[in-house]
XYZ file of C-alpha atoms in Angstrom:
582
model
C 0.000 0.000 0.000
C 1.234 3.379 -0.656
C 1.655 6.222 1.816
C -1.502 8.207 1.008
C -3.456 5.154 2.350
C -6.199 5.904 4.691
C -5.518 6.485 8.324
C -5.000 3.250 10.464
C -4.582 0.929 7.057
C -1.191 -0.366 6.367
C 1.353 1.889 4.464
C 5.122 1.920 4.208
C 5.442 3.757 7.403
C 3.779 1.330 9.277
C 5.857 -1.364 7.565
C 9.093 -0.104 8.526
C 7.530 -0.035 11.830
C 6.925 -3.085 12.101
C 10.244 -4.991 10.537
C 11.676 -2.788 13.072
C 9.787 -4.749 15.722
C 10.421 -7.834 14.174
C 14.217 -7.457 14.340
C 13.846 -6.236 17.545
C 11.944 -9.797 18.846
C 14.586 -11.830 17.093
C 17.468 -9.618 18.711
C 15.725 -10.402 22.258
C 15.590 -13.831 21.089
C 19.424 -13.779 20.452
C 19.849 -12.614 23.141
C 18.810 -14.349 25.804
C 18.396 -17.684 24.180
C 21.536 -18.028 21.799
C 24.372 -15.497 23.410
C 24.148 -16.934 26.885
C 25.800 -20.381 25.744
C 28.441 -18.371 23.608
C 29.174 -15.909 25.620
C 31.117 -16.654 28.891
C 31.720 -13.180 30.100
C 28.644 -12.071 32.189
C 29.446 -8.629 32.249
C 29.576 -8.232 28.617
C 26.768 -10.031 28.432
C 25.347 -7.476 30.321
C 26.148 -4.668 27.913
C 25.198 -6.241 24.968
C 21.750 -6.839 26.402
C 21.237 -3.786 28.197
C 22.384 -1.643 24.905
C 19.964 -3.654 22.515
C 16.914 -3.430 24.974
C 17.622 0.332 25.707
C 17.966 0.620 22.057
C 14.663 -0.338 20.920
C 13.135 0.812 23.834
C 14.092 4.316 22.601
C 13.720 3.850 19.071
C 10.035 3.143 19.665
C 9.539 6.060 21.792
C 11.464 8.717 19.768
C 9.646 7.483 16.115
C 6.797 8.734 17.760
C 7.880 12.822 17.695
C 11.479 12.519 14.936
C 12.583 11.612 11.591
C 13.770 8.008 11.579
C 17.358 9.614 11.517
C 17.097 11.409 14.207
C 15.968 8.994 16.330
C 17.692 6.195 15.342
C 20.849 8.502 16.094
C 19.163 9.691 19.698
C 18.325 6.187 20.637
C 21.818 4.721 20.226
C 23.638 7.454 22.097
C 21.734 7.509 25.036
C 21.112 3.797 24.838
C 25.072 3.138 24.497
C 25.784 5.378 27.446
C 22.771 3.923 29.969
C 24.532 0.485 29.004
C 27.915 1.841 29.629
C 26.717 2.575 33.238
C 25.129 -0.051 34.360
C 28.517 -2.200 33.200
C 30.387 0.129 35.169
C 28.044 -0.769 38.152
C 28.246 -4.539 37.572
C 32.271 -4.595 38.521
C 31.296 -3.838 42.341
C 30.401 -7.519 42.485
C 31.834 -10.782 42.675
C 28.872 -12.832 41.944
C 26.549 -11.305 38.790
C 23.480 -12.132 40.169
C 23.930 -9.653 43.142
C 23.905 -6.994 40.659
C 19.992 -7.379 40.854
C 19.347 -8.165 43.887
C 19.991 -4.957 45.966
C 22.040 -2.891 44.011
C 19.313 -0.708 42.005
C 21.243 -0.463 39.153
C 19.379 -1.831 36.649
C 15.938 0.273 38.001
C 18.432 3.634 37.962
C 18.954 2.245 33.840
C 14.957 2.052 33.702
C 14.765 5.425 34.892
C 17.269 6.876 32.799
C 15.565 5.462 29.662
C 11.786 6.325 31.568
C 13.257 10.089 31.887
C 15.445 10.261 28.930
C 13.254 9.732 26.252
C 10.978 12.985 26.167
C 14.174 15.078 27.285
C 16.271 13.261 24.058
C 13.030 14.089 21.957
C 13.032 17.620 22.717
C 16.672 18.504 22.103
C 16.491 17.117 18.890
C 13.911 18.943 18.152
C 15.341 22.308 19.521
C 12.844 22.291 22.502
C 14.526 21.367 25.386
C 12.844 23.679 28.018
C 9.268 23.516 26.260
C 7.442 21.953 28.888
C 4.359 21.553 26.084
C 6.295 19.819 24.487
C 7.513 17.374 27.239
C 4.362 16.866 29.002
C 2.913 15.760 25.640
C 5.931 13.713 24.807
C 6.436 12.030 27.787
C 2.397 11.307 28.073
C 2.296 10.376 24.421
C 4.982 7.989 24.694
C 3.385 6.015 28.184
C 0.004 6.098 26.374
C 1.265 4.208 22.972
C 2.903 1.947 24.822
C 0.174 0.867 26.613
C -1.909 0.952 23.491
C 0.690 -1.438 21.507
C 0.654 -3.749 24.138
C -2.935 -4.144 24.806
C -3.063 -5.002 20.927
C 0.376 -7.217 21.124
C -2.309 -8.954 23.659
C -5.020 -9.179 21.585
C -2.858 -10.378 18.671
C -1.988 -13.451 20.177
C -5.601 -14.411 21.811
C -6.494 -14.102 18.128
C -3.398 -16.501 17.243
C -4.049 -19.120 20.022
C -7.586 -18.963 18.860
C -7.227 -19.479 15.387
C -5.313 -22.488 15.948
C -7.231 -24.150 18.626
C -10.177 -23.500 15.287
C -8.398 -25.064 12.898
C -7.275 -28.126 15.685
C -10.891 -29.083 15.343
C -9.847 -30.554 11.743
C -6.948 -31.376 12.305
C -4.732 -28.618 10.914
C -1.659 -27.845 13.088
C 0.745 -25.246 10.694
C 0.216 -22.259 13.234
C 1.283 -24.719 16.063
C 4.220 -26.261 14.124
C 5.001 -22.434 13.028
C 5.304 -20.983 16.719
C 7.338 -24.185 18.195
C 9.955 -22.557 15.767
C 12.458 -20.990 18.660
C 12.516 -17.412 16.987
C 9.089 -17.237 15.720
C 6.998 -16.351 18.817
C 9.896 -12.906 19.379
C 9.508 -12.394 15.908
C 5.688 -12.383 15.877
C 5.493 -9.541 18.994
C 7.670 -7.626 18.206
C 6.673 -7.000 14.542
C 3.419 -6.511 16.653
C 4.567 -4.147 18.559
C 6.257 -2.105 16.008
C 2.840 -2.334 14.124
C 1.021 -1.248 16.848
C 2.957 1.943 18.139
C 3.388 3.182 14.559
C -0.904 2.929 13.922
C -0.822 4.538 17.641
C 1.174 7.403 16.619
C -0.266 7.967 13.258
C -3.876 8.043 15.188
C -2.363 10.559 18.233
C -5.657 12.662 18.289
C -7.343 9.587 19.320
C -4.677 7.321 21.084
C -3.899 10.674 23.488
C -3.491 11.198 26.762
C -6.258 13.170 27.251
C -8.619 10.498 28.769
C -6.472 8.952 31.141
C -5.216 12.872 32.329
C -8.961 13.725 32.928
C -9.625 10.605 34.719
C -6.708 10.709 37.354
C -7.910 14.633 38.090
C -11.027 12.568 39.267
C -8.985 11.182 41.706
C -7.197 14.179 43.441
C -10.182 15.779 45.665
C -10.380 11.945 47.064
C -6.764 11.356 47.798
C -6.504 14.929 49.250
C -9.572 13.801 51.781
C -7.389 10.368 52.709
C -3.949 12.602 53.231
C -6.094 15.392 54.770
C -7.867 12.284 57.392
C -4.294 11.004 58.027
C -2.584 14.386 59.006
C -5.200 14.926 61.091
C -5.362 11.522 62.715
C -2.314 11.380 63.616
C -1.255 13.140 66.522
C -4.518 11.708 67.759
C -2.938 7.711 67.087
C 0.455 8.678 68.014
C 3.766 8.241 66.199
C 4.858 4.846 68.004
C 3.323 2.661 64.279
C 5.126 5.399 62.342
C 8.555 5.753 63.146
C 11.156 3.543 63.083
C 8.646 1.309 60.222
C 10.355 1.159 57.308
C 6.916 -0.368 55.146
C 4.996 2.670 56.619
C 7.845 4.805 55.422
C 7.484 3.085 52.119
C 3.623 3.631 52.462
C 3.829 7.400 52.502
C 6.369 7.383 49.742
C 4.171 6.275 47.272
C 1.299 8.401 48.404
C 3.518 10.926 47.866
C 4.651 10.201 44.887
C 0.883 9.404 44.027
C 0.156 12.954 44.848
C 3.026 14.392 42.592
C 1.400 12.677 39.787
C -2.215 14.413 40.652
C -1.188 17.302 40.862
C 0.929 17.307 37.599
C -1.937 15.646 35.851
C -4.473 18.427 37.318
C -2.360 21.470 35.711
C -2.029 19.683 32.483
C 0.876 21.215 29.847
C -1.067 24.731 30.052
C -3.507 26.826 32.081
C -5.800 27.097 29.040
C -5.407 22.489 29.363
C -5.253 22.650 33.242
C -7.996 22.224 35.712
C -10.479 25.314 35.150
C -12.914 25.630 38.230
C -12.063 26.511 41.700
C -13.405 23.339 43.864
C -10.403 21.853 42.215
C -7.518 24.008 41.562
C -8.340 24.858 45.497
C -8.011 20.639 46.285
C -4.844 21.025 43.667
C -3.365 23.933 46.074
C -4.075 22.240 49.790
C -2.999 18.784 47.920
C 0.296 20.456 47.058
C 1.092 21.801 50.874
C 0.198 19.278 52.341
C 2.900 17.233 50.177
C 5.770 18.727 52.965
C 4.136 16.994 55.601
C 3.988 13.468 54.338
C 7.445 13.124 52.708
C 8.930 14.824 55.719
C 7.231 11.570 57.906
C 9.079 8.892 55.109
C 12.099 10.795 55.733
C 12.325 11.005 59.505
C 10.583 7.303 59.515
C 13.743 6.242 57.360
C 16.112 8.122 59.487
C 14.870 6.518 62.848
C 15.346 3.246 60.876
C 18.780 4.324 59.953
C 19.711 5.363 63.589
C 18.936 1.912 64.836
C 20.311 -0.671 62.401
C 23.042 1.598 59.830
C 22.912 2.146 56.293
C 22.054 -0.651 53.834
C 22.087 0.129 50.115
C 17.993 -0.451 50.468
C 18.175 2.504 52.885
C 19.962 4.826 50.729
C 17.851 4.318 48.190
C 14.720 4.743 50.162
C 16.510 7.869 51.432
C 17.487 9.421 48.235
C 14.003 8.747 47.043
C 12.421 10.349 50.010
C 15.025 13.243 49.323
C 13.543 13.811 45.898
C 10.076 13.707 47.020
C 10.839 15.885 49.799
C 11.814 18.211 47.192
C 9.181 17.920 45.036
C 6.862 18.606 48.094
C 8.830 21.963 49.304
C 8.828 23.290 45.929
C 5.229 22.376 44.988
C 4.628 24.149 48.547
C 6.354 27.295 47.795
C 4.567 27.667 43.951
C 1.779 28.051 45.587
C 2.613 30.557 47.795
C 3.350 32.550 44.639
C -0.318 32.509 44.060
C -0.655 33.561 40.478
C 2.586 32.445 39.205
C 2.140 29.276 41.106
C 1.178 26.575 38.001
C 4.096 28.007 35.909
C 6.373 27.417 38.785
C 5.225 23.729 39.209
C 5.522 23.294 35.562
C 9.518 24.482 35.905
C 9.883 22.000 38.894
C 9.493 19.424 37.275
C 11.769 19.711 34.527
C 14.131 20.538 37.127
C 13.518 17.485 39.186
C 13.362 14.990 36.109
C 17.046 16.524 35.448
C 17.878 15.471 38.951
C 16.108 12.441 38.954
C 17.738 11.113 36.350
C 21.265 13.054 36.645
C 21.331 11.107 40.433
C 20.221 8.251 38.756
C 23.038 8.172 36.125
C 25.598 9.027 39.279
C 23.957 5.645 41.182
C 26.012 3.327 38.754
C 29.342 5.124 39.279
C 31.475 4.762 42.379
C 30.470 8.329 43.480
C 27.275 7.257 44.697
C 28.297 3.031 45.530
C 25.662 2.055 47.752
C 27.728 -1.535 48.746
C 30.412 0.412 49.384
C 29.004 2.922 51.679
C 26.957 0.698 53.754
C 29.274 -1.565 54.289
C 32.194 0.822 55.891
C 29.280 2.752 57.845
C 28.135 -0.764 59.122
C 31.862 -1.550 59.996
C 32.615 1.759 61.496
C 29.259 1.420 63.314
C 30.294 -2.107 64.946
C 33.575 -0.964 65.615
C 32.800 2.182 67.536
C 30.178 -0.274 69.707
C 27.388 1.401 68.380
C 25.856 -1.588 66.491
C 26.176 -4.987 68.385
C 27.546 -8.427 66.551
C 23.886 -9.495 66.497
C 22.721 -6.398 63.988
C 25.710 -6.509 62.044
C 24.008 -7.278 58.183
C 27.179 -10.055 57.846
C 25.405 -12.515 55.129
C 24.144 -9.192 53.111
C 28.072 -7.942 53.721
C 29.722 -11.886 52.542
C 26.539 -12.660 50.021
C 24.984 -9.191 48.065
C 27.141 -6.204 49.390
C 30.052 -7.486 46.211
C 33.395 -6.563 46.721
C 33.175 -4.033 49.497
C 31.332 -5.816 51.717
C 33.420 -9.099 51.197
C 36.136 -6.316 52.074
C 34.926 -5.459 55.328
C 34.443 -9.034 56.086
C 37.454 -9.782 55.482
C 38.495 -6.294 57.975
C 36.102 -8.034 60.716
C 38.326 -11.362 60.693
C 41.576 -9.698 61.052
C 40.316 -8.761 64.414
C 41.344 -10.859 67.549
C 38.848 -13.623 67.849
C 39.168 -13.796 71.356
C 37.882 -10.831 71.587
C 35.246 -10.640 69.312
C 34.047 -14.309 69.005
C 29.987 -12.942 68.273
C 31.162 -11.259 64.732
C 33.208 -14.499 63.787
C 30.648 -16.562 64.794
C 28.026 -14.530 62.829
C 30.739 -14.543 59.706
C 31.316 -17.783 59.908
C 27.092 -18.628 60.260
C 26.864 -15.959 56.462
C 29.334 -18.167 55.072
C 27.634 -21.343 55.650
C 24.387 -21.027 55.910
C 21.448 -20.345 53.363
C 19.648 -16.487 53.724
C 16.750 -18.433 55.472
C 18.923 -20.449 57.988
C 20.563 -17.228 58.833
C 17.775 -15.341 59.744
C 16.684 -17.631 62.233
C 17.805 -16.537 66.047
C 21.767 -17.427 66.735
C 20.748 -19.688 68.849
C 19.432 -22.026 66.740
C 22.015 -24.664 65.902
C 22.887 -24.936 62.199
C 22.513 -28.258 60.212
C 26.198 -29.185 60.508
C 26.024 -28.843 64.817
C 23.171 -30.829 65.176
C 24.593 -33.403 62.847
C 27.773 -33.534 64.997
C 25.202 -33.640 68.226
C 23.420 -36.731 66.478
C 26.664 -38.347 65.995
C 27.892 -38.133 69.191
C 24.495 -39.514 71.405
C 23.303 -41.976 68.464
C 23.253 -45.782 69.696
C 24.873 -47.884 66.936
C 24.809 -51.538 66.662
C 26.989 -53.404 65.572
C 28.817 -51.452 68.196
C 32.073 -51.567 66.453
C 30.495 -50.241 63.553
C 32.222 -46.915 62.621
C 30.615 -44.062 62.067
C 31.183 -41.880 58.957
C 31.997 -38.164 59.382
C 29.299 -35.856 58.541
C 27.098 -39.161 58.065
C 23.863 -36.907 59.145
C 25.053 -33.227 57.163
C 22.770 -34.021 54.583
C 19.544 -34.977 56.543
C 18.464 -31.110 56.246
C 18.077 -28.610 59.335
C 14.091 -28.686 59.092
C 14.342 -32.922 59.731
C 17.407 -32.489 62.145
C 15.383 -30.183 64.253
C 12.491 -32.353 64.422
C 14.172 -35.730 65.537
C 16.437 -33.823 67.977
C 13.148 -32.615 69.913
C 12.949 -36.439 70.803
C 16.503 -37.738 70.343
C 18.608 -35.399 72.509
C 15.840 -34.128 74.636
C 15.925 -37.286 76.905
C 19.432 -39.382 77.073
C 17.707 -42.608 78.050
C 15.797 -42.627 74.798
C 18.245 -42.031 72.196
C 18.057 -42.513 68.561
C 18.923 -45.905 67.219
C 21.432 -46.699 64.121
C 21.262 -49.969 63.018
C 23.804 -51.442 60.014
C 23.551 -53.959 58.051
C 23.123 -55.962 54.644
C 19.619 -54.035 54.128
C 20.238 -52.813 50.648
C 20.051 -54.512 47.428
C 22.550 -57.564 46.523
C 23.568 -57.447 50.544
C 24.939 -53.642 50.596
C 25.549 -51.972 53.786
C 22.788 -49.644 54.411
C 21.646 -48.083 57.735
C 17.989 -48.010 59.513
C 17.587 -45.006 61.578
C 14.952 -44.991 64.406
C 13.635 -42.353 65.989
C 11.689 -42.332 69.421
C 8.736 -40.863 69.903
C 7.344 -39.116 72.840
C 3.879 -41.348 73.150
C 6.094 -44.327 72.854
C 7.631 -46.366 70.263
C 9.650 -45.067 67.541
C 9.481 -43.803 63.768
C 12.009 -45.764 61.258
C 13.877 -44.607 58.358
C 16.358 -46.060 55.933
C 19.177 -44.134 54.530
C 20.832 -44.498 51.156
C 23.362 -46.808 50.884
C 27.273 -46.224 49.603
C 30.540 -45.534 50.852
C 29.730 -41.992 51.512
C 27.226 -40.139 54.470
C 23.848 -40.983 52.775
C 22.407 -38.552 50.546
C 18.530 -38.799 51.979
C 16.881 -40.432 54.606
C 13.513 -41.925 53.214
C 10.698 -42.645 55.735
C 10.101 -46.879 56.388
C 7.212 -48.538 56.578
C 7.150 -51.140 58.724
C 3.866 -53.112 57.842
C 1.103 -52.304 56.460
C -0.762 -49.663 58.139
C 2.605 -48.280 60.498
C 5.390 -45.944 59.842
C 7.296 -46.911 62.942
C 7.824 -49.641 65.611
C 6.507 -50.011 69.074
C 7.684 -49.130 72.557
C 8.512 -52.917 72.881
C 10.547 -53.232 69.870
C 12.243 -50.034 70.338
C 13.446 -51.275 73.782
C 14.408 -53.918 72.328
C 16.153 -51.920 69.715
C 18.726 -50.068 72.156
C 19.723 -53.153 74.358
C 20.403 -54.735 70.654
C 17.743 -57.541 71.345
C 17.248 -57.486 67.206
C 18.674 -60.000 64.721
C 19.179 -59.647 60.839
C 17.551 -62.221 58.708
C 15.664 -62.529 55.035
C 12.349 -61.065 54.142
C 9.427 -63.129 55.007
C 7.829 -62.250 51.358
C 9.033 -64.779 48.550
C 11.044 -62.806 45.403
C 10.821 -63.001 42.278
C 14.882 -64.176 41.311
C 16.018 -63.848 37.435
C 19.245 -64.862 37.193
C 21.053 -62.469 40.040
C 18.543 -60.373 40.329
C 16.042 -60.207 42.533
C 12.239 -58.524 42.287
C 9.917 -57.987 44.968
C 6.767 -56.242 45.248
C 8.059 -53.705 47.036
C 10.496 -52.421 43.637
């Protein structure tokens, strides 16, 4: 079809569009599915992915308000440079993984590519202060997103439906077409592309005026909740508020929730903005009232911060409540100004998005490392007695913190042991120990001490039998705490090992009783082999029991037992033997 083709039909435009898309489904398809098994090198890994993403990420955006040139050319600098961070942040640790876990890099990438696009968009196009032209970038750009994917949706319900149709006869070629690896990236994206160019070329409908005048709906309301709250509170007290870092979190994003109201509710221009007085009055109070609730998330944080030290979740929460905080004292003084007071909004928050993303870019460069940071404050904290061995964050330090808090661990064992045996201890616990096994209270034995306790009070017959090392490590903690309730607890009822030729073709294999406090015990066999058995599997002893009786398990520790062949016949073929219990 040509270019003068009605709107929303297919023309070259839309074509380009969406081979774009395609390429840019196959590229995701590379990769993660192909790269990862050529490509040793994590970290580069990294790049190339991060880059490519960005890339198209931008490239969709930007075709929305430039020439193709333009913003091919706009996507792949900013794109390369976001990438270039984020590599840079991914050398602070020694494991890759920890990189997203609680480092924030990659959501400081996502906001540089959030922020960047409308800003990139209006340089090129010699606007860079226009706030017009931002606000209906930046809106433009969230709204044909949304649009594309709700049809990138729709597309495949349509797909899945057409071939469950033709299933009915018997015809499988869409099913045989998307078990092709590439074809199901391929597909959405050229979707996608599809999808945002039809958006674009239909802006006065797909615009952000509907969802603008619906979230104005919402201001008066959330201005009664913050209003109720404020209010409320001296009445409740502080005691649920400070020191909580989710309540902290809480009035963050009401905050932040606000932010967006009120931007929504002054729109790109006065003439756009809301026009009678009930609500620019409910804009005005929502605005200085803003102070109030980011100034609770910050002291909330704080008081956190005063008890337990910096963590790189803290600073984050902290620099985010120190943008808000911001927001809020500016958005309070705009309106101050009284007439001048929407136009000064409007210059806030091209200010802030600067910052935002300016801090944002300086979060994946060793001025602002978060490990880094914590982990000397944390150390300096413990070493000036401020923060006892207990607190001290030392599996975050040894497992997430990278190479700076693997530093400071390594600081905290060049220090006497004798006297400070809690933070080698608690190092020593991080090292071993699973994030869940840590957490539990220090005085909870790990696996490995109550598998040397087991070892030590177990009654083992034969009696010269000799015990492997480590034979009960692998039992798990969860199973080693449950038998030891009833198998240290008492030392005239201990736990029973009993060897012999249990396994198949006469191996040595163990049975391992356990008493039980209403009497008799419960009976497991372990796996058999030269090594401490892998799994202990639970016995049944005949049909209709799991364990033994208090007679037999008398029995059982005086050694009143003897070993002998199954009462059931087999079923023999050649040398081996098949019972019904195979």
């Amino acid at each position: 079809m040509s270019e003068t083709a009605p709107q929303g039909e297919l023309n070259q435009q839309h074509l380009w569009m969406c081979l774009l898309g395609a390429i840019a489904g196959l590229s995701i398809w590379v990769l993660f599915d192909v790269l990862p098994d050529a490509i040793e090198n994590q970290r580069l890994l990294l790049w190339l992915a991060s880059a490519i993403v960005g890339f198209f990420i931008l490239a969709f955006a930007l075709l929305g308000s430039l020439r193709w040139k333009e913003a091919m050319a706009g996507a792949t600098v900013l794109a390369l440079f976001d990438a270039a961070l984020l590599f840079w942040a991914s050398g602070r640790f020694v494991e890759f993984d920890n990189l997203f876990e609680e480092s924030f890099a990659p959501v400081a990438w996502a906001v540089i590519l959030f922020i960047g696009a409308p800003f990139a968009a209006a340089a090129l196009n010699g606007k860079a202060r226009d706030y017009t032209f931002l606000f209906d970038t930046a809106w433009n750009i969230v709204v044909r997103y949304i649009a594309a994917w709700a049809f990138v949706g729709l597309f495949w319900a349509v797909l899945y439906l057409s071939d469950e149709l033709l299933g009915i006869v018997g015809v499988s070629i869409i099913d045989d077409f998307l078990d092709i690896d590439p074809v199901p990236f391929f597909l959405t994206g050229g979707a996608l592309g599809l999808a945002l160019s039809i958006s674009q070329e239909l802006k006065a409908c797909v615009s952000p005026y509907l969802p603008l005048r619906l979230l104005r709906l919402l201001l008066p309301m959330l201005l009664v909740v913050v209003a109720i709250f404020i209010i409320a509170l001296p009445l409740r007290g502080l005691s649920d508020l400070f020191g909580d870092f989710s309540a902290a979190g809480i009035l963050l994003s009401v905050a932040i929730a606000s932010i967006t109201l009120i931007t929504s509710a002054l729109d790109r221009v006065d003439e756009d903005g809301v026009q009678s007085a009930l609500m620019r009055d409910a804009t005005k109070a929502l605005a200085l009232l803003l102070p109030m609730l980011s100034g609770l998330a910050m002291w909330a944080i704080w008081l956190r911060v005063s008890d337990y030290g910096w963590t790189p979740q803290r600073i984050a929460a902290g620099l985010s409540a120190l943008l808000v905080f911001a927001y809020a004292v500016l958005y309070a003084l705009a309106v101050l100004f009284k007439d001048q007071w929407r136009r000064m909004i409007r210059q806030t928050n091209i200010a802030m998005a600067l910052t935002v993303m300016s801090l944002s870019a300086l979060w994946m460069t060793p001025l602002m490392d978060a490990q880094r940071y914590s982990s000397e404050a944390q150390l300096a904290s413990y070493l000036r007695g401020e923060l006892a061995a207990k607190d001290f964050p030392a599996w975050e330090a040894i497992n997430v913190w990278g190479i700076a808090g693997r530093s400071v661990a390594v600081q905290l064992r060049g220090l006497a042991k004798e006297g400070h045996p809690e933070i080698h201890a608690r190092l020593d616990r991080a090292e071993e120990l699973s994030r869940w096994e840590f957490n539990q209270s220090d005085e909870i034995p790990t696996a490995q001490a109550l598998a040397a306790e087991f070892e030590k009070h177990v009654q083992i017959w034969p009696e010269d039998h000799v015990l492997l090392d480590g034979y009960f490590d692998k039992a798990g903690l969860f199973r080693l705490e449950t038998w030891a309730i009833d198998c240290l607890a008492d030392a005239t009822r201990r736990c029973v090992l009993v060897f012999g030729p249990f396994a198949a073709q006469g191996a040595d294999k163990s049975l391992f009783f356990v008493p039980k406090s209403e009497g008799g015990a419960l009976a497991f066999a372990a796996s058999s082999g030269d090594e401490p058995p892998k799994y202990f599997t639970d016995l049944r002893v005949t049909p209709g029991e799991v364990g033994i009786s208090e007679e037999a398990y008398r029995r059982l520790l005086t050694g009143g037992y003897r070993i002998g062949p199954a009462s059931r016949q087999s079923l023999w073929l050649g040398d081996v033997e098949l019972t019904a219990d195979n």
